Coordinates of C-alpha atoms and ligand atoms in Angstrom, one line a residue:
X873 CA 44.0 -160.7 -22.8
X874 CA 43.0 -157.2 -22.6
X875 CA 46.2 -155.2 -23.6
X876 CA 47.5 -151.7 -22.8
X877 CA 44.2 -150.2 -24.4
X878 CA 40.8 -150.1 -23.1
X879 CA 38.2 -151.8 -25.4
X880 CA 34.6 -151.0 -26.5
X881 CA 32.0 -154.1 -27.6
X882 CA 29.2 -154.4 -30.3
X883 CA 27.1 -158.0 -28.5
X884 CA 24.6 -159.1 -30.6
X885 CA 22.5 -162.1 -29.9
X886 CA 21.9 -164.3 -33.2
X887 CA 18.3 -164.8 -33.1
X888 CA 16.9 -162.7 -36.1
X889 CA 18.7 -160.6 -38.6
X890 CA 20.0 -156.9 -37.4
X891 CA 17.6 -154.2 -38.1
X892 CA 18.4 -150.4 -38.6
X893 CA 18.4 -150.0 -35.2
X894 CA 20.4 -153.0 -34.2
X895 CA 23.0 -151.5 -36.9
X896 CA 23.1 -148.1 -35.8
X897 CA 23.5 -148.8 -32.2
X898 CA 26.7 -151.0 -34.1
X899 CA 27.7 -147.9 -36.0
X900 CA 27.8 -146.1 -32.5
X901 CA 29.3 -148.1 -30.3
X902 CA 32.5 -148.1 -33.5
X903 CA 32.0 -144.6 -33.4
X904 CA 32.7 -144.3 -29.7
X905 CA 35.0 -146.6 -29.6
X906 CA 37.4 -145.5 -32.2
X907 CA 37.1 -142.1 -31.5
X908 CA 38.4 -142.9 -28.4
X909 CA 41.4 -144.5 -30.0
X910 CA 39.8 -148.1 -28.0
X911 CA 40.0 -151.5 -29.7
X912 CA 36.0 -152.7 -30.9
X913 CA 35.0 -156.3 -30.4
X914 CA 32.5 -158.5 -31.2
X915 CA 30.5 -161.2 -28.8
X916 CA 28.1 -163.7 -30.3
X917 CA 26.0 -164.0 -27.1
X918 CA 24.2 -166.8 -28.0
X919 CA 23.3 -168.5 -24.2
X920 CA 19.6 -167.9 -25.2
X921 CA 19.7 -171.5 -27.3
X922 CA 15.6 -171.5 -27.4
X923 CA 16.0 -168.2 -29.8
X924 CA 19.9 -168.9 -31.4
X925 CA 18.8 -169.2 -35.2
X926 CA 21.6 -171.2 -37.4
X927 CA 23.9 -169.5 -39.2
X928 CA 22.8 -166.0 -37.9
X929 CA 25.8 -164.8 -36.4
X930 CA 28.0 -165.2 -39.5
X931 CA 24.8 -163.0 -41.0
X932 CA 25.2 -160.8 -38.4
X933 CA 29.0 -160.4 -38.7
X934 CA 28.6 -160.2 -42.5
X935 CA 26.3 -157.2 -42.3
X936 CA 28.4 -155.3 -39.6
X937 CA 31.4 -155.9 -42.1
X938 CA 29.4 -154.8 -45.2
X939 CA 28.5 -151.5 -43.3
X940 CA 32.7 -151.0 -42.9
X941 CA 32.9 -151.7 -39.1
X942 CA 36.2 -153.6 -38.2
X943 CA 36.9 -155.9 -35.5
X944 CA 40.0 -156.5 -33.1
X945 CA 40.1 -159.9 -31.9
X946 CA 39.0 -161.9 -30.0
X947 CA 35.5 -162.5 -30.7
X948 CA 34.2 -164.4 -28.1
X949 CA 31.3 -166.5 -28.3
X950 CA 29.0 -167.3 -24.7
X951 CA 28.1 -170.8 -25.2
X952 CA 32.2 -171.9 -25.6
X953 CA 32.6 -170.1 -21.9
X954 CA 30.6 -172.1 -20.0
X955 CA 33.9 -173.1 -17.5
X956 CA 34.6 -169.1 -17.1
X957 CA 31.5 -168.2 -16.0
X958 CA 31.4 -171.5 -13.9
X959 CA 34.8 -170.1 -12.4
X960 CA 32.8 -166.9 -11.7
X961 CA 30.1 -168.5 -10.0
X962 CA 32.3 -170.2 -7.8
X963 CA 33.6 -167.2 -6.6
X964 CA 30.0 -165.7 -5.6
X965 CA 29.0 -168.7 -3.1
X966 CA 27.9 -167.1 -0.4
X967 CA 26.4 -164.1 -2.3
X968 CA 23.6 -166.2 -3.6
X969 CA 20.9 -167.3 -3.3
X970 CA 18.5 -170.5 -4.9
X971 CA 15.2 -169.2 -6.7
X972 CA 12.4 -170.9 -7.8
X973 CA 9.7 -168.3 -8.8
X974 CA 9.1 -168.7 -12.2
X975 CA 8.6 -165.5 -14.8
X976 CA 5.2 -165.1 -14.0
X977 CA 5.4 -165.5 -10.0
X978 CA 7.8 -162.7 -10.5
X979 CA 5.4 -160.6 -13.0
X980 CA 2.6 -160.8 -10.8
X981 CA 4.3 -160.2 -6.9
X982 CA 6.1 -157.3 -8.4
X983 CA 4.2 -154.2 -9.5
X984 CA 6.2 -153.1 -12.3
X985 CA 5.4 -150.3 -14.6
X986 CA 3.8 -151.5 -18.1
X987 CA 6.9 -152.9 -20.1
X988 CA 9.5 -152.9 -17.7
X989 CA 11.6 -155.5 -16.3
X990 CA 9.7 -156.4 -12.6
X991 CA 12.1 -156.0 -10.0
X992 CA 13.1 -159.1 -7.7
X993 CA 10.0 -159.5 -5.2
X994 CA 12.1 -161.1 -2.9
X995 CA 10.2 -164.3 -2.6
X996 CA 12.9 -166.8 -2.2
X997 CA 15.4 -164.8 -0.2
X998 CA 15.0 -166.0 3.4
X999 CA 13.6 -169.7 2.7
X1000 CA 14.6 -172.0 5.3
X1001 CA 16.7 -175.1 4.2
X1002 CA 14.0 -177.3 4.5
X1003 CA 11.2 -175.0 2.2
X1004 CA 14.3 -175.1 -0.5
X1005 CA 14.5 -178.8 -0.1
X1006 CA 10.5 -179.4 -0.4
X1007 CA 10.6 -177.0 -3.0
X1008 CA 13.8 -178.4 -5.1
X1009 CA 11.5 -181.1 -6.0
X1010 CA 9.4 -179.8 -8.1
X1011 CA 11.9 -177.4 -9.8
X1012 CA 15.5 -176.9 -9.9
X1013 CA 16.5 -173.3 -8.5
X1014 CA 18.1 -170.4 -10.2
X1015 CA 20.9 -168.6 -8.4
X1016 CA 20.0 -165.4 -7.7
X1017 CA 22.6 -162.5 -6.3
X1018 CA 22.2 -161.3 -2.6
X1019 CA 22.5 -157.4 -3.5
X1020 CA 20.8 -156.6 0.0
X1021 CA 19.5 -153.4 -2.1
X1022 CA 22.5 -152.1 -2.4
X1023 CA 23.2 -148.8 -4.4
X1024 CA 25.3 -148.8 -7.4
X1025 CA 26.2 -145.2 -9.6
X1026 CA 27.4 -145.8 -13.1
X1027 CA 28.3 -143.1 -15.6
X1028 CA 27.1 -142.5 -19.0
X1029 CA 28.1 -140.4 -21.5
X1030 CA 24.4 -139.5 -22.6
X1031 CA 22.4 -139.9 -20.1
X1032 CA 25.4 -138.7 -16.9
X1033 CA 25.6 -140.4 -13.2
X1034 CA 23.3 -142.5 -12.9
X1035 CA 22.4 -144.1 -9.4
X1036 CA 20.0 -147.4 -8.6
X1037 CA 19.4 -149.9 -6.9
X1038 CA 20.8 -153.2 -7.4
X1039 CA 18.5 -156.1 -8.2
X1040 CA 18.8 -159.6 -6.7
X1041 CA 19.5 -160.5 -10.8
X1042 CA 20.1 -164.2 -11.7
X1043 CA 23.3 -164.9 -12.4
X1044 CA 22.8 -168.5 -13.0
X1045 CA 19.2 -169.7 -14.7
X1046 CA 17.7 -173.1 -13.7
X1047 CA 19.1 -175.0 -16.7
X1048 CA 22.2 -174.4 -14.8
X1049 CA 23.6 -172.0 -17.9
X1050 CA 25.3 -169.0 -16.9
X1051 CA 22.4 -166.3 -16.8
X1052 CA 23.1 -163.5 -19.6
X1053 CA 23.9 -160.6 -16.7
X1054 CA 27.2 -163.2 -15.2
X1055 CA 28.0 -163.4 -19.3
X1056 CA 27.9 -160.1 -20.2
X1057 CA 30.2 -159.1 -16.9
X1058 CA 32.5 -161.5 -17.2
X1059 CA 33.2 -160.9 -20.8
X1060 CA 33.7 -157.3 -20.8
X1061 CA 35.5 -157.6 -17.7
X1062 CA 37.7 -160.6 -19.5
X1063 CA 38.2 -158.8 -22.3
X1064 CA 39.1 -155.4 -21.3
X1065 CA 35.9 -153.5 -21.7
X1066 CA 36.0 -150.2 -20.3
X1067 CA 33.0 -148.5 -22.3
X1068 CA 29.9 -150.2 -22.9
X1069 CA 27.8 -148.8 -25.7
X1070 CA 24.6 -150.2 -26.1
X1071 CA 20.9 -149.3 -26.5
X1072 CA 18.9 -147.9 -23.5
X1073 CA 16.5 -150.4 -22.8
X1074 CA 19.4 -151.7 -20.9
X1075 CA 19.9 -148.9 -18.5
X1076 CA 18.4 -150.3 -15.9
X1077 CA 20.6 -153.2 -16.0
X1078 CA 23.3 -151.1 -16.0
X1079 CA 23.3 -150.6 -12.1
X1080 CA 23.0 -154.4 -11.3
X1081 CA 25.9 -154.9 -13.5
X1082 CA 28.1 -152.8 -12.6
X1083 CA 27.7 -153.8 -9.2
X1084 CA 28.3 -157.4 -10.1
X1085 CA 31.7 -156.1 -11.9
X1086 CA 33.1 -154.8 -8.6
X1087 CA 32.0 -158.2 -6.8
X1088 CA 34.3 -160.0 -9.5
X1089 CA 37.0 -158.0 -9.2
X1090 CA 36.7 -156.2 -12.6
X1091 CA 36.5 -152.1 -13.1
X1092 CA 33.2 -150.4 -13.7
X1093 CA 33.4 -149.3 -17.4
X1094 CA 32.0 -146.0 -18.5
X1095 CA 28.4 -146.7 -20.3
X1096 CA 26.6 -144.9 -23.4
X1097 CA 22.8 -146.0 -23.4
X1098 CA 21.8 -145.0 -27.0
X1099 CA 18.2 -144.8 -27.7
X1100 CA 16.7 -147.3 -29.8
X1101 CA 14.7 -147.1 -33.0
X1102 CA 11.0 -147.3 -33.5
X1103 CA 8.3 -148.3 -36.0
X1104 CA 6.1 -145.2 -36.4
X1105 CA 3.6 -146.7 -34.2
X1106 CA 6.1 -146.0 -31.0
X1107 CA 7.2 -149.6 -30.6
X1108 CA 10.3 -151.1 -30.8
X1109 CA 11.6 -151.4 -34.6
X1110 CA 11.1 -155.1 -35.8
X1111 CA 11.5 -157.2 -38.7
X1112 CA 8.2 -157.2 -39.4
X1113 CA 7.8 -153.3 -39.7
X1114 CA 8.9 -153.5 -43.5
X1115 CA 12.0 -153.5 -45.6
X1116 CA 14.4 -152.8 -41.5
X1117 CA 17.2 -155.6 -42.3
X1118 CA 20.2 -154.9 -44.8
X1119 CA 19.6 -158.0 -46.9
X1120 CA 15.8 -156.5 -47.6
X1121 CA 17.2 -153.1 -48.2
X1122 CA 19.9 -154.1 -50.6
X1123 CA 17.5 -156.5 -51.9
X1124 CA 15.7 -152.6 -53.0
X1125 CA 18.5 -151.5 -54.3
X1126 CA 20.3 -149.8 -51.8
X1127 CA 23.8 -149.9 -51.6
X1128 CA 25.6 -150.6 -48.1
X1129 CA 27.1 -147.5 -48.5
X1130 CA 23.2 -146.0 -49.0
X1131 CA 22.3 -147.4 -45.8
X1132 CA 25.2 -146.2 -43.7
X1133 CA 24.1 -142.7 -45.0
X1134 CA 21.0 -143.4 -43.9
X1135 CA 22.2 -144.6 -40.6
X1136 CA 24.2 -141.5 -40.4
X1137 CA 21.4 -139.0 -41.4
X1138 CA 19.5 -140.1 -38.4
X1139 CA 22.6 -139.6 -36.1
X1140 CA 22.9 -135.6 -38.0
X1141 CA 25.4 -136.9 -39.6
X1142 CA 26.3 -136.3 -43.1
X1143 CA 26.6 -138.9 -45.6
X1144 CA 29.8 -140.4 -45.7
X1145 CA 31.6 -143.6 -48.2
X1146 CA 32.8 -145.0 -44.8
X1147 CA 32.2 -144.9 -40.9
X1148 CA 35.7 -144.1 -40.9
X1149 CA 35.2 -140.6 -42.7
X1150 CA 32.4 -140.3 -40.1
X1151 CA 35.0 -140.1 -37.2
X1152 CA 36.0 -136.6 -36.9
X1153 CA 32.3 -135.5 -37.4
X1154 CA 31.2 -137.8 -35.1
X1155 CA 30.4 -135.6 -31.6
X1156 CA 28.6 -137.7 -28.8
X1157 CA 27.7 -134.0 -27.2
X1158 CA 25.4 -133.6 -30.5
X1159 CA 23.7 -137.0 -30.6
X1160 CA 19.7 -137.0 -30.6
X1161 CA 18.8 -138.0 -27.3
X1162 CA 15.1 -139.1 -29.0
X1163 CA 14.6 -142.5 -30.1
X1164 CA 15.2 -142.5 -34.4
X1165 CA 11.8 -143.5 -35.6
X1166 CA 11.7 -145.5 -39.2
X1167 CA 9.5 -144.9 -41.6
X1168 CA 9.8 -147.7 -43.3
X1169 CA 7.8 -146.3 -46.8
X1170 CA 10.5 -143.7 -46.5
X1171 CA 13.0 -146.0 -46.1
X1172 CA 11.7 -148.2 -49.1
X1173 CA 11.1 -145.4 -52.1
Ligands
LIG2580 N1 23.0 -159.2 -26.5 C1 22.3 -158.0 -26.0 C2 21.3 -157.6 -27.1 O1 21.4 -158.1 -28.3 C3 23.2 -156.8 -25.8 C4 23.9 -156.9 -24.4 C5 24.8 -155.8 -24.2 O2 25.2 -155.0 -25.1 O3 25.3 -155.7 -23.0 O4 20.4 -156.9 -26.8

């Protein structure tokens, strides 16, 4: 499946309409990847069926198309792998372990700072078999991996070697699905991923990934954690911060082409009629390292 070249991935999850942000982090992971003479994929990751909204992924794909991003095939979508990733699973017995801390237990045994993802307390590693049994009856475990706080160094182009330790992540949640950290590894590993190119509230992951990679036999790929794009209030760029989506800023009269400028403007890029003129400007050693912050009045006159 993955041919003779290596691939690079654009993943979004269908549960709201791409932002700017959303879209320029899609602009650079093309970028990257095409500069880099790599194929560019697409994966609906849509495991997360409490937040999948209907029809949002053929949104999503029509927006990335109407900004002049191209595809190589195949697009895979999570929810139709559910024997691969058992496969997977299978493969890690004896590297897991059964979890029944809910979110919260997690939240408040694990002192995290504000906003970030707690790390695994540890609560459920050493039960005996009879406190899982007592305990299997009144919930049904997640599968957790045993990464006996192992290290794990990735590197990425922005942000250079990176080194952590790996978290005990879930790798199968308690509805039994394949949790989103065994998707996202077996996919790219699957499909030939060898650069990942995505924004850098998932550097942290990073480590724990790449760790689970090497467990399941695939390569480490080479990582780019872009930073993300923010409402002029400093928090993450939503929906709700204005006219953010490309349906609302067509709906103003912008043309696709308007917003890829604009998308390239805040890379210091110039203006360009597609992202493939953008290509031999394009110079990752150059990127802002801030986050872009929207204005969206700025964005709207
Ligand atoms: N689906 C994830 C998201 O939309 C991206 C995962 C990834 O790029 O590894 O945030």
């Amino acid at each position: 499946m993955s041919g003779h070249r290596g691939a690079g991935r654009y993943a979004p999850s269908p549960t709201g309409e791409l932002h700017l942000g959303n879209l320029r982090t899609a602009v650079l992971a093309w970028l990257f990847a095409r500069a880099g003479d790599r194929r560019f994929l697409l994966r609906i990751e849509d495991l997360d069926t409490g937040r999948v909204r209907l029809g949002m992924a053929d949104q999503q794909t029509a927006d990335l198309a109407a900004l002049g991003l191209d595809f190589d095939p195949p697009t895979l979508t999570q929810s139709a792998r559910t024997e691969v990733y058992a496969a997977a699973l299978a493969t890690l017995a004896g590297r897991t372990f059964e979890c029944f801390c809910t979110r919260r237990e997690i939240a408040e045994a694990a002192s995290a700072p504000h906003g970030a993802v707690p790390r695994y307390p540890g609560t459920c590693r050493d039960l005996t078999p009879a406190q899982r049994a007592e305990r299997r009856r009144a919930r049904a475990p997640a599968l957790r991996l045993r990464a006996d706080g192992a290290q794990q160094t990735i590197s990425d182009l922005l942000h250079g070697t990176v080194t952590g330790t790996v978290d005990d992540i879930v790798v199968r949640r308690n509805d039994g699905v394949a949790a989103y950290h065994l998707a996202v590894v077996v996919d790219d590993g699957d499909t030939g991923v060898d650069q990942v190119v995505r924004g850098d509230d998932l550097l942290p992951s990073a480590m724990s990934q790449a760790y689970l990679a090497r467990l399941l036999g695939y390569p480490v790929a080479t990582y780019a954690h872009v930073p993300l794009a923010l409402n002029p209030g400093g928090r993450r760029l939503a929906k709700r911060d204005g006219a953010v989506t490309l349906a609302d800023l067509v709906a103003q009269g912008r043309t696709p082409v308007q917003v890829l400028g604009l998308i390239a403007g805040s890379l210091g890029l110039p203006p360009a009629a597609t992202v493939a003129e953008l290509l031999p400007v394009f110079d990752p050693a150059r990127l802002p390292r801030e986050p872009w912050v929207v204005h969206p009045a700025s964005v709207t006159s």
